[in-house]
Amino acid sequence: MIKERFLFYFLKFPNFILCRIRNIIYNLAFSTKGLKIGKNVSFSNTKNILICNNVYIGNNCWIDSINNGVIHIGNNVSLSQNTHIGSIYKVIIGDGCLIGSDVLITDHNHSFSNATLHIIPKARPLDIKGQTVLGNNVWLGDNVKVLSGVTLGENVIVAANSVVTKSFPCNVVLAGVPAKIIKYIN
């Protein structure tokens, strides 16, 4: 029993050390403090990604700045596993946001006009409606999709599996496909 416990902790120790080293490197690379990054996190075009202090990024997240797209992640933000943030213009996530698992936050989509239907989807031009902004203290449940041109005010809660296609004011609860206000928060 003691040997098994020792072996268990002994095998975990190298992984713990590697995770600590990886987090130190990311903190230096992004010039931030308190950044914790899970396994298999992918960044593209990091010069356009600003990550503030005390941010947690879960396993298998994909933070994708395409061309000159800007991504700003505020202080005290938590991104759960499998979150994808994509930007070709600008995505801003305010301070204190909590992002559930399997969430998509984007400022663009692939166009699908009659003129582009003959082009394979991957090669179609990207369409932008404007920047995507999450105000401070926004909470996105699991599997939420926040699409191009959306601004969510402060203290907005979005229920799991919702698709947010338009902007909403502060202090509301959203749910549905497409998302709509189901409650006002006092």
PDB file of C-alpha atoms in Angstrom:
ATOM      1  CA  MET A   1       0.000   0.000   0.000  1.00  0.00           C
ATOM      2  CA  ILE A   2       2.739   2.470   0.904  1.00  0.00           C
ATOM      3  CA  LYS A   3       4.744   1.505  -2.197  1.00  0.00           C
ATOM      4  CA  GLU A   4       1.702   2.042  -4.424  1.00  0.00           C
ATOM      5  CA  ARG A   5       1.025   5.461  -2.918  1.00  0.00           C
ATOM      6  CA  PHE A   6       4.691   6.432  -3.300  1.00  0.00           C
ATOM      7  CA  LEU A   7       4.693   5.262  -6.931  1.00  0.00           C
ATOM      8  CA  PHE A   8       1.486   7.212  -7.635  1.00  0.00           C
ATOM      9  CA  TYR A   9       2.957  10.489  -6.334  1.00  0.00           C
ATOM     10  CA  PHE A  10       6.363   9.791  -7.871  1.00  0.00           C
ATOM     11  CA  LEU A  11       4.815   9.421 -11.342  1.00  0.00           C
ATOM     12  CA  LYS A  12       2.707  12.586 -10.892  1.00  0.00           C
ATOM     13  CA  PHE A  13       5.684  14.719  -9.831  1.00  0.00           C
ATOM     14  CA  PRO A  14       7.351  15.173 -13.282  1.00  0.00           C
ATOM     15  CA  ASN A  15       4.025  16.241 -14.825  1.00  0.00           C
ATOM     16  CA  PHE A  16       3.512  18.757 -12.022  1.00  0.00           C
ATOM     17  CA  ILE A  17       6.974  20.234 -12.605  1.00  0.00           C
ATOM     18  CA  LEU A  18       6.434  20.467 -16.384  1.00  0.00           C
ATOM     19  CA  CYS A  19       3.076  22.220 -15.890  1.00  0.00           C
ATOM     20  CA  ARG A  20       4.685  24.758 -13.549  1.00  0.00           C
ATOM     21  CA  ILE A  21       7.493  25.437 -16.031  1.00  0.00           C
ATOM     22  CA  ARG A  22       4.995  25.817 -18.902  1.00  0.00           C
ATOM     23  CA  ASN A  23       2.948  28.327 -16.880  1.00  0.00           C
ATOM     24  CA  ILE A  24       6.067  30.348 -16.027  1.00  0.00           C
ATOM     25  CA  ILE A  25       6.991  30.498 -19.717  1.00  0.00           C
ATOM     26  CA  TYR A  26       3.471  31.612 -20.728  1.00  0.00           C
ATOM     27  CA  ASN A  27       3.456  34.297 -18.001  1.00  0.00           C
ATOM     28  CA  LEU A  28       6.727  35.658 -19.372  1.00  0.00           C
ATOM     29  CA  ALA A  29       5.607  35.407 -23.010  1.00  0.00           C
ATOM     30  CA  PHE A  30       2.334  37.278 -22.392  1.00  0.00           C
ATOM     31  CA  SER A  31       3.867  39.692 -19.810  1.00  0.00           C
ATOM     32  CA  THR A  32       1.216  38.808 -17.254  1.00  0.00           C
ATOM     33  CA  LYS A  33       0.887  37.409 -13.733  1.00  0.00           C
ATOM     34  CA  GLY A  34      -1.188  34.487 -12.532  1.00  0.00           C
ATOM     35  CA  LEU A  35      -1.791  32.956 -15.977  1.00  0.00           C
ATOM     36  CA  LYS A  36      -2.548  29.228 -15.748  1.00  0.00           C
ATOM     37  CA  ILE A  37      -2.763  27.201 -18.948  1.00  0.00           C
ATOM     38  CA  GLY A  38      -4.083  23.645 -19.349  1.00  0.00           C
ATOM     39  CA  LYS A  39      -2.848  20.951 -21.714  1.00  0.00           C
ATOM     40  CA  ASN A  40      -3.078  21.181 -25.518  1.00  0.00           C
ATOM     41  CA  VAL A  41      -3.853  24.905 -25.621  1.00  0.00           C
ATOM     42  CA  SER A  42      -3.240  26.459 -29.027  1.00  0.00           C
ATOM     43  CA  PHE A  43      -2.461  30.114 -29.762  1.00  0.00           C
ATOM     44  CA  SER A  44      -2.019  31.659 -33.200  1.00  0.00           C
ATOM     45  CA  ASN A  45      -0.552  35.087 -33.940  1.00  0.00           C
ATOM     46  CA  THR A  46       0.250  35.810 -30.279  1.00  0.00           C
ATOM     47  CA  LYS A  47       1.424  39.372 -30.977  1.00  0.00           C
ATOM     48  CA  ASN A  48      -2.270  40.333 -31.310  1.00  0.00           C
ATOM     49  CA  ILE A  49      -3.427  38.496 -28.175  1.00  0.00           C
ATOM     50  CA  LEU A  50      -3.479  40.421 -24.893  1.00  0.00           C
ATOM     51  CA  ILE A  51      -4.044  38.372 -21.749  1.00  0.00           C
ATOM     52  CA  CYS A  52      -4.341  40.247 -18.444  1.00  0.00           C
ATOM     53  CA  ASN A  53      -3.652  38.985 -14.900  1.00  0.00           C
ATOM     54  CA  ASN A  54      -5.053  35.924 -13.115  1.00  0.00           C
ATOM     55  CA  VAL A  55      -6.456  34.192 -16.189  1.00  0.00           C
ATOM     56  CA  TYR A  56      -7.136  30.450 -16.362  1.00  0.00           C
ATOM     57  CA  ILE A  57      -7.278  28.739 -19.763  1.00  0.00           C
ATOM     58  CA  GLY A  58      -8.479  25.120 -19.619  1.00  0.00           C
ATOM     59  CA  ASN A  59      -7.389  22.099 -21.616  1.00  0.00           C
ATOM     60  CA  ASN A  60      -7.777  21.994 -25.406  1.00  0.00           C
ATOM     61  CA  CYS A  61      -8.610  25.688 -25.848  1.00  0.00           C
ATOM     62  CA  TRP A  62      -7.929  27.379 -29.174  1.00  0.00           C
ATOM     63  CA  ILE A  63      -7.242  31.126 -29.231  1.00  0.00           C
ATOM     64  CA  ASP A  64      -6.980  32.142 -32.857  1.00  0.00           C
ATOM     65  CA  SER A  65      -6.009  35.631 -34.047  1.00  0.00           C
ATOM     66  CA  ILE A  66      -6.298  35.527 -37.831  1.00  0.00           C
ATOM     67  CA  ASN A  67      -4.315  38.106 -39.822  1.00  0.00           C
ATOM     68  CA  ASN A  68      -4.469  41.261 -37.687  1.00  0.00           C
ATOM     69  CA  GLY A  69      -7.380  40.198 -35.478  1.00  0.00           C
ATOM     70  CA  VAL A  70      -7.108  41.387 -31.872  1.00  0.00           C
ATOM     71  CA  ILE A  71      -8.100  39.321 -28.839  1.00  0.00           C
ATOM     72  CA  HIS A  72      -8.191  40.976 -25.404  1.00  0.00           C
ATOM     73  CA  ILE A  73      -8.851  38.801 -22.341  1.00  0.00           C
ATOM     74  CA  GLY A  74      -9.379  40.823 -19.141  1.00  0.00           C
ATOM     75  CA  ASN A  75      -8.347  40.200 -15.529  1.00  0.00           C
ATOM     76  CA  ASN A  76      -9.692  37.262 -13.506  1.00  0.00           C
ATOM     77  CA  VAL A  77     -11.171  35.433 -16.507  1.00  0.00           C
ATOM     78  CA  SER A  78     -11.677  31.671 -16.586  1.00  0.00           C
ATOM     79  CA  LEU A  79     -12.000  29.750 -19.873  1.00  0.00           C
ATOM     80  CA  SER A  80     -13.102  26.141 -19.426  1.00  0.00           C
ATOM     81  CA  GLN A  81     -11.973  23.299 -21.665  1.00  0.00           C
ATOM     82  CA  ASN A  82     -12.505  23.242 -25.435  1.00  0.00           C
ATOM     83  CA  THR A  83     -13.207  26.974 -25.719  1.00  0.00           C
ATOM     84  CA  HIS A  84     -12.515  28.528 -29.133  1.00  0.00           C
ATOM     85  CA  ILE A  85     -11.961  32.270 -29.494  1.00  0.00           C
ATOM     86  CA  GLY A  86     -11.506  33.398 -33.101  1.00  0.00           C
ATOM     87  CA  SER A  87     -10.842  36.926 -34.340  1.00  0.00           C
ATOM     88  CA  ILE A  88     -10.105  38.614 -37.650  1.00  0.00           C
ATOM     89  CA  TYR A  89     -11.136  42.049 -36.310  1.00  0.00           C
ATOM     90  CA  LYS A  90     -11.587  42.298 -32.516  1.00  0.00           C
ATOM     91  CA  VAL A  91     -12.841  40.138 -29.626  1.00  0.00           C
ATOM     92  CA  ILE A  92     -12.862  41.670 -26.140  1.00  0.00           C
ATOM     93  CA  ILE A  93     -13.587  39.662 -22.991  1.00  0.00           C
ATOM     94  CA  GLY A  94     -14.069  41.889 -19.942  1.00  0.00           C
ATOM     95  CA  ASP A  95     -12.810  41.381 -16.402  1.00  0.00           C
ATOM     96  CA  GLY A  96     -14.248  38.635 -14.216  1.00  0.00           C
ATOM     97  CA  CYS A  97     -15.860  36.584 -17.000  1.00  0.00           C
ATOM     98  CA  LEU A  98     -16.570  32.874 -16.571  1.00  0.00           C
ATOM     99  CA  ILE A  99     -16.673  30.883 -19.817  1.00  0.00           C
ATOM    100  CA  GLY A 100     -18.044  27.319 -19.793  1.00  0.00           C
ATOM    101  CA  SER A 101     -16.806  24.307 -21.751  1.00  0.00           C
ATOM    102  CA  ASP A 102     -17.190  23.937 -25.533  1.00  0.00           C
ATOM    103  CA  VAL A 103     -17.874  27.657 -26.072  1.00  0.00           C
ATOM    104  CA  LEU A 104     -17.282  29.568 -29.326  1.00  0.00           C
ATOM    105  CA  ILE A 105     -16.668  33.332 -29.277  1.00  0.00           C
ATOM    106  CA  THR A 106     -16.024  34.827 -32.715  1.00  0.00           C
ATOM    107  CA  ASP A 107     -16.189  38.072 -34.668  1.00  0.00           C
ATOM    108  CA  HIS A 108     -16.572  36.495 -38.113  1.00  0.00           C
ATOM    109  CA  ASN A 109     -18.157  33.713 -40.138  1.00  0.00           C
ATOM    110  CA  HIS A 110     -17.802  32.205 -43.594  1.00  0.00           C
ATOM    111  CA  SER A 111     -19.983  34.026 -46.106  1.00  0.00           C
ATOM    112  CA  PHE A 112     -22.611  32.072 -47.975  1.00  0.00           C
ATOM    113  CA  SER A 113     -24.079  34.370 -50.605  1.00  0.00           C
ATOM    114  CA  ASN A 114     -25.194  33.001 -53.973  1.00  0.00           C
ATOM    115  CA  ALA A 115     -21.971  34.335 -55.492  1.00  0.00           C
ATOM    116  CA  THR A 116     -19.824  32.211 -53.158  1.00  0.00           C
ATOM    117  CA  LEU A 117     -21.827  28.973 -53.033  1.00  0.00           C
ATOM    118  CA  HIS A 118     -19.659  27.353 -55.711  1.00  0.00           C
ATOM    119  CA  ILE A 119     -16.539  27.892 -53.526  1.00  0.00           C
ATOM    120  CA  ILE A 120     -15.715  25.280 -50.891  1.00  0.00           C
ATOM    121  CA  PRO A 121     -16.580  26.628 -47.403  1.00  0.00           C
ATOM    122  CA  LYS A 122     -12.964  26.753 -46.222  1.00  0.00           C
ATOM    123  CA  ALA A 123     -11.988  29.016 -49.152  1.00  0.00           C
ATOM    124  CA  ARG A 124     -14.955  31.414 -48.889  1.00  0.00           C
ATOM    125  CA  PRO A 125     -14.247  34.963 -47.758  1.00  0.00           C
ATOM    126  CA  LEU A 126     -14.785  35.692 -44.078  1.00  0.00           C
ATOM    127  CA  ASP A 127     -17.674  37.982 -43.172  1.00  0.00           C
ATOM    128  CA  ILE A 128     -17.456  40.475 -40.274  1.00  0.00           C
ATOM    129  CA  LYS A 129     -20.417  42.265 -38.658  1.00  0.00           C
ATOM    130  CA  GLY A 130     -18.165  44.061 -36.153  1.00  0.00           C
ATOM    131  CA  GLN A 131     -16.280  43.431 -32.948  1.00  0.00           C
ATOM    132  CA  THR A 132     -17.547  40.965 -30.365  1.00  0.00           C
ATOM    133  CA  VAL A 133     -17.508  42.235 -26.772  1.00  0.00           C
ATOM    134  CA  LEU A 134     -18.286  40.523 -23.480  1.00  0.00           C
ATOM    135  CA  GLY A 135     -18.700  43.078 -20.687  1.00  0.00           C
ATOM    136  CA  ASN A 136     -17.346  42.572 -17.180  1.00  0.00           C
ATOM    137  CA  ASN A 137     -18.659  39.636 -15.129  1.00  0.00           C
ATOM    138  CA  VAL A 138     -20.351  37.838 -18.025  1.00  0.00           C
ATOM    139  CA  TRP A 139     -21.056  34.142 -17.445  1.00  0.00           C
ATOM    140  CA  LEU A 140     -21.413  31.844 -20.474  1.00  0.00           C
ATOM    141  CA  GLY A 141     -22.743  28.340 -19.815  1.00  0.00           C
ATOM    142  CA  ASP A 142     -21.463  25.230 -21.576  1.00  0.00           C
ATOM    143  CA  ASN A 143     -21.747  25.016 -25.374  1.00  0.00           C
ATOM    144  CA  VAL A 144     -22.713  28.684 -25.866  1.00  0.00           C
ATOM    145  CA  LYS A 145     -21.969  30.319 -29.231  1.00  0.00           C
ATOM    146  CA  VAL A 146     -21.400  34.099 -29.348  1.00  0.00           C
ATOM    147  CA  LEU A 147     -21.368  35.296 -32.953  1.00  0.00           C
ATOM    148  CA  SER A 148     -20.002  38.272 -34.879  1.00  0.00           C
ATOM    149  CA  GLY A 149     -20.950  41.812 -33.908  1.00  0.00           C
ATOM    150  CA  VAL A 150     -22.443  40.908 -30.522  1.00  0.00           C
ATOM    151  CA  THR A 151     -21.955  43.069 -27.424  1.00  0.00           C
ATOM    152  CA  LEU A 152     -23.070  41.681 -24.068  1.00  0.00           C
ATOM    153  CA  GLY A 153     -23.364  44.196 -21.233  1.00  0.00           C
ATOM    154  CA  GLU A 154     -21.998  43.674 -17.738  1.00  0.00           C
ATOM    155  CA  ASN A 155     -23.366  40.895 -15.501  1.00  0.00           C
ATOM    156  CA  VAL A 156     -25.060  38.989 -18.333  1.00  0.00           C
ATOM    157  CA  ILE A 157     -25.685  35.260 -17.820  1.00  0.00           C
ATOM    158  CA  VAL A 158     -26.131  33.050 -20.893  1.00  0.00           C
ATOM    159  CA  ALA A 159     -27.710  29.622 -20.370  1.00  0.00           C
ATOM    160  CA  ALA A 160     -26.065  26.473 -21.708  1.00  0.00           C
ATOM    161  CA  ASN A 161     -26.511  25.616 -25.405  1.00  0.00           C
ATOM    162  CA  SER A 162     -27.619  29.144 -26.347  1.00  0.00           C
ATOM    163  CA  VAL A 163     -26.642  30.913 -29.573  1.00  0.00           C
ATOM    164  CA  VAL A 164     -26.176  34.670 -29.148  1.00  0.00           C
ATOM    165  CA  THR A 165     -26.746  36.436 -32.482  1.00  0.00           C
ATOM    166  CA  LYS A 166     -27.443  40.017 -31.321  1.00  0.00           C
ATOM    167  CA  SER A 167     -26.402  42.433 -28.584  1.00  0.00           C
ATOM    168  CA  PHE A 168     -28.007  42.630 -25.121  1.00  0.00           C
ATOM    169  CA  PRO A 169     -27.917  45.154 -22.253  1.00  0.00           C
ATOM    170  CA  CYS A 170     -26.493  44.707 -18.751  1.00  0.00           C
ATOM    171  CA  ASN A 171     -28.005  42.564 -15.978  1.00  0.00           C
ATOM    172  CA  VAL A 172     -30.027  40.032 -17.975  1.00  0.00           C
ATOM    173  CA  VAL A 173     -30.274  36.257 -18.255  1.00  0.00           C
ATOM    174  CA  LEU A 174     -30.347  34.883 -21.811  1.00  0.00           C
ATOM    175  CA  ALA A 175     -31.359  31.490 -23.165  1.00  0.00           C
ATOM    176  CA  GLY A 176     -32.363  29.854 -26.418  1.00  0.00           C
ATOM    177  CA  VAL A 177     -31.521  29.555 -30.087  1.00  0.00           C
ATOM    178  CA  PRO A 178     -31.362  32.393 -30.914  1.00  0.00           C
ATOM    179  CA  ALA A 179     -30.829  33.733 -27.393  1.00  0.00           C
ATOM    180  CA  LYS A 180     -33.443  36.041 -25.908  1.00  0.00           C
ATOM    181  CA  ILE A 181     -33.956  37.653 -22.517  1.00  0.00           C
ATOM    182  CA  ILE A 182     -35.688  35.351 -20.059  1.00  0.00           C
ATOM    183  CA  LYS A 183     -35.031  37.355 -16.899  1.00  0.00           C
ATOM    184  CA  TYR A 184     -33.829  40.748 -15.690  1.00  0.00           C
ATOM    185  CA  ILE A 185     -31.383  40.796 -12.773  1.00  0.00           C
ATOM    186  CA  ASN A 186     -31.939  43.495 -10.130  1.00  0.00           C
TER     187      ASN A 186
END
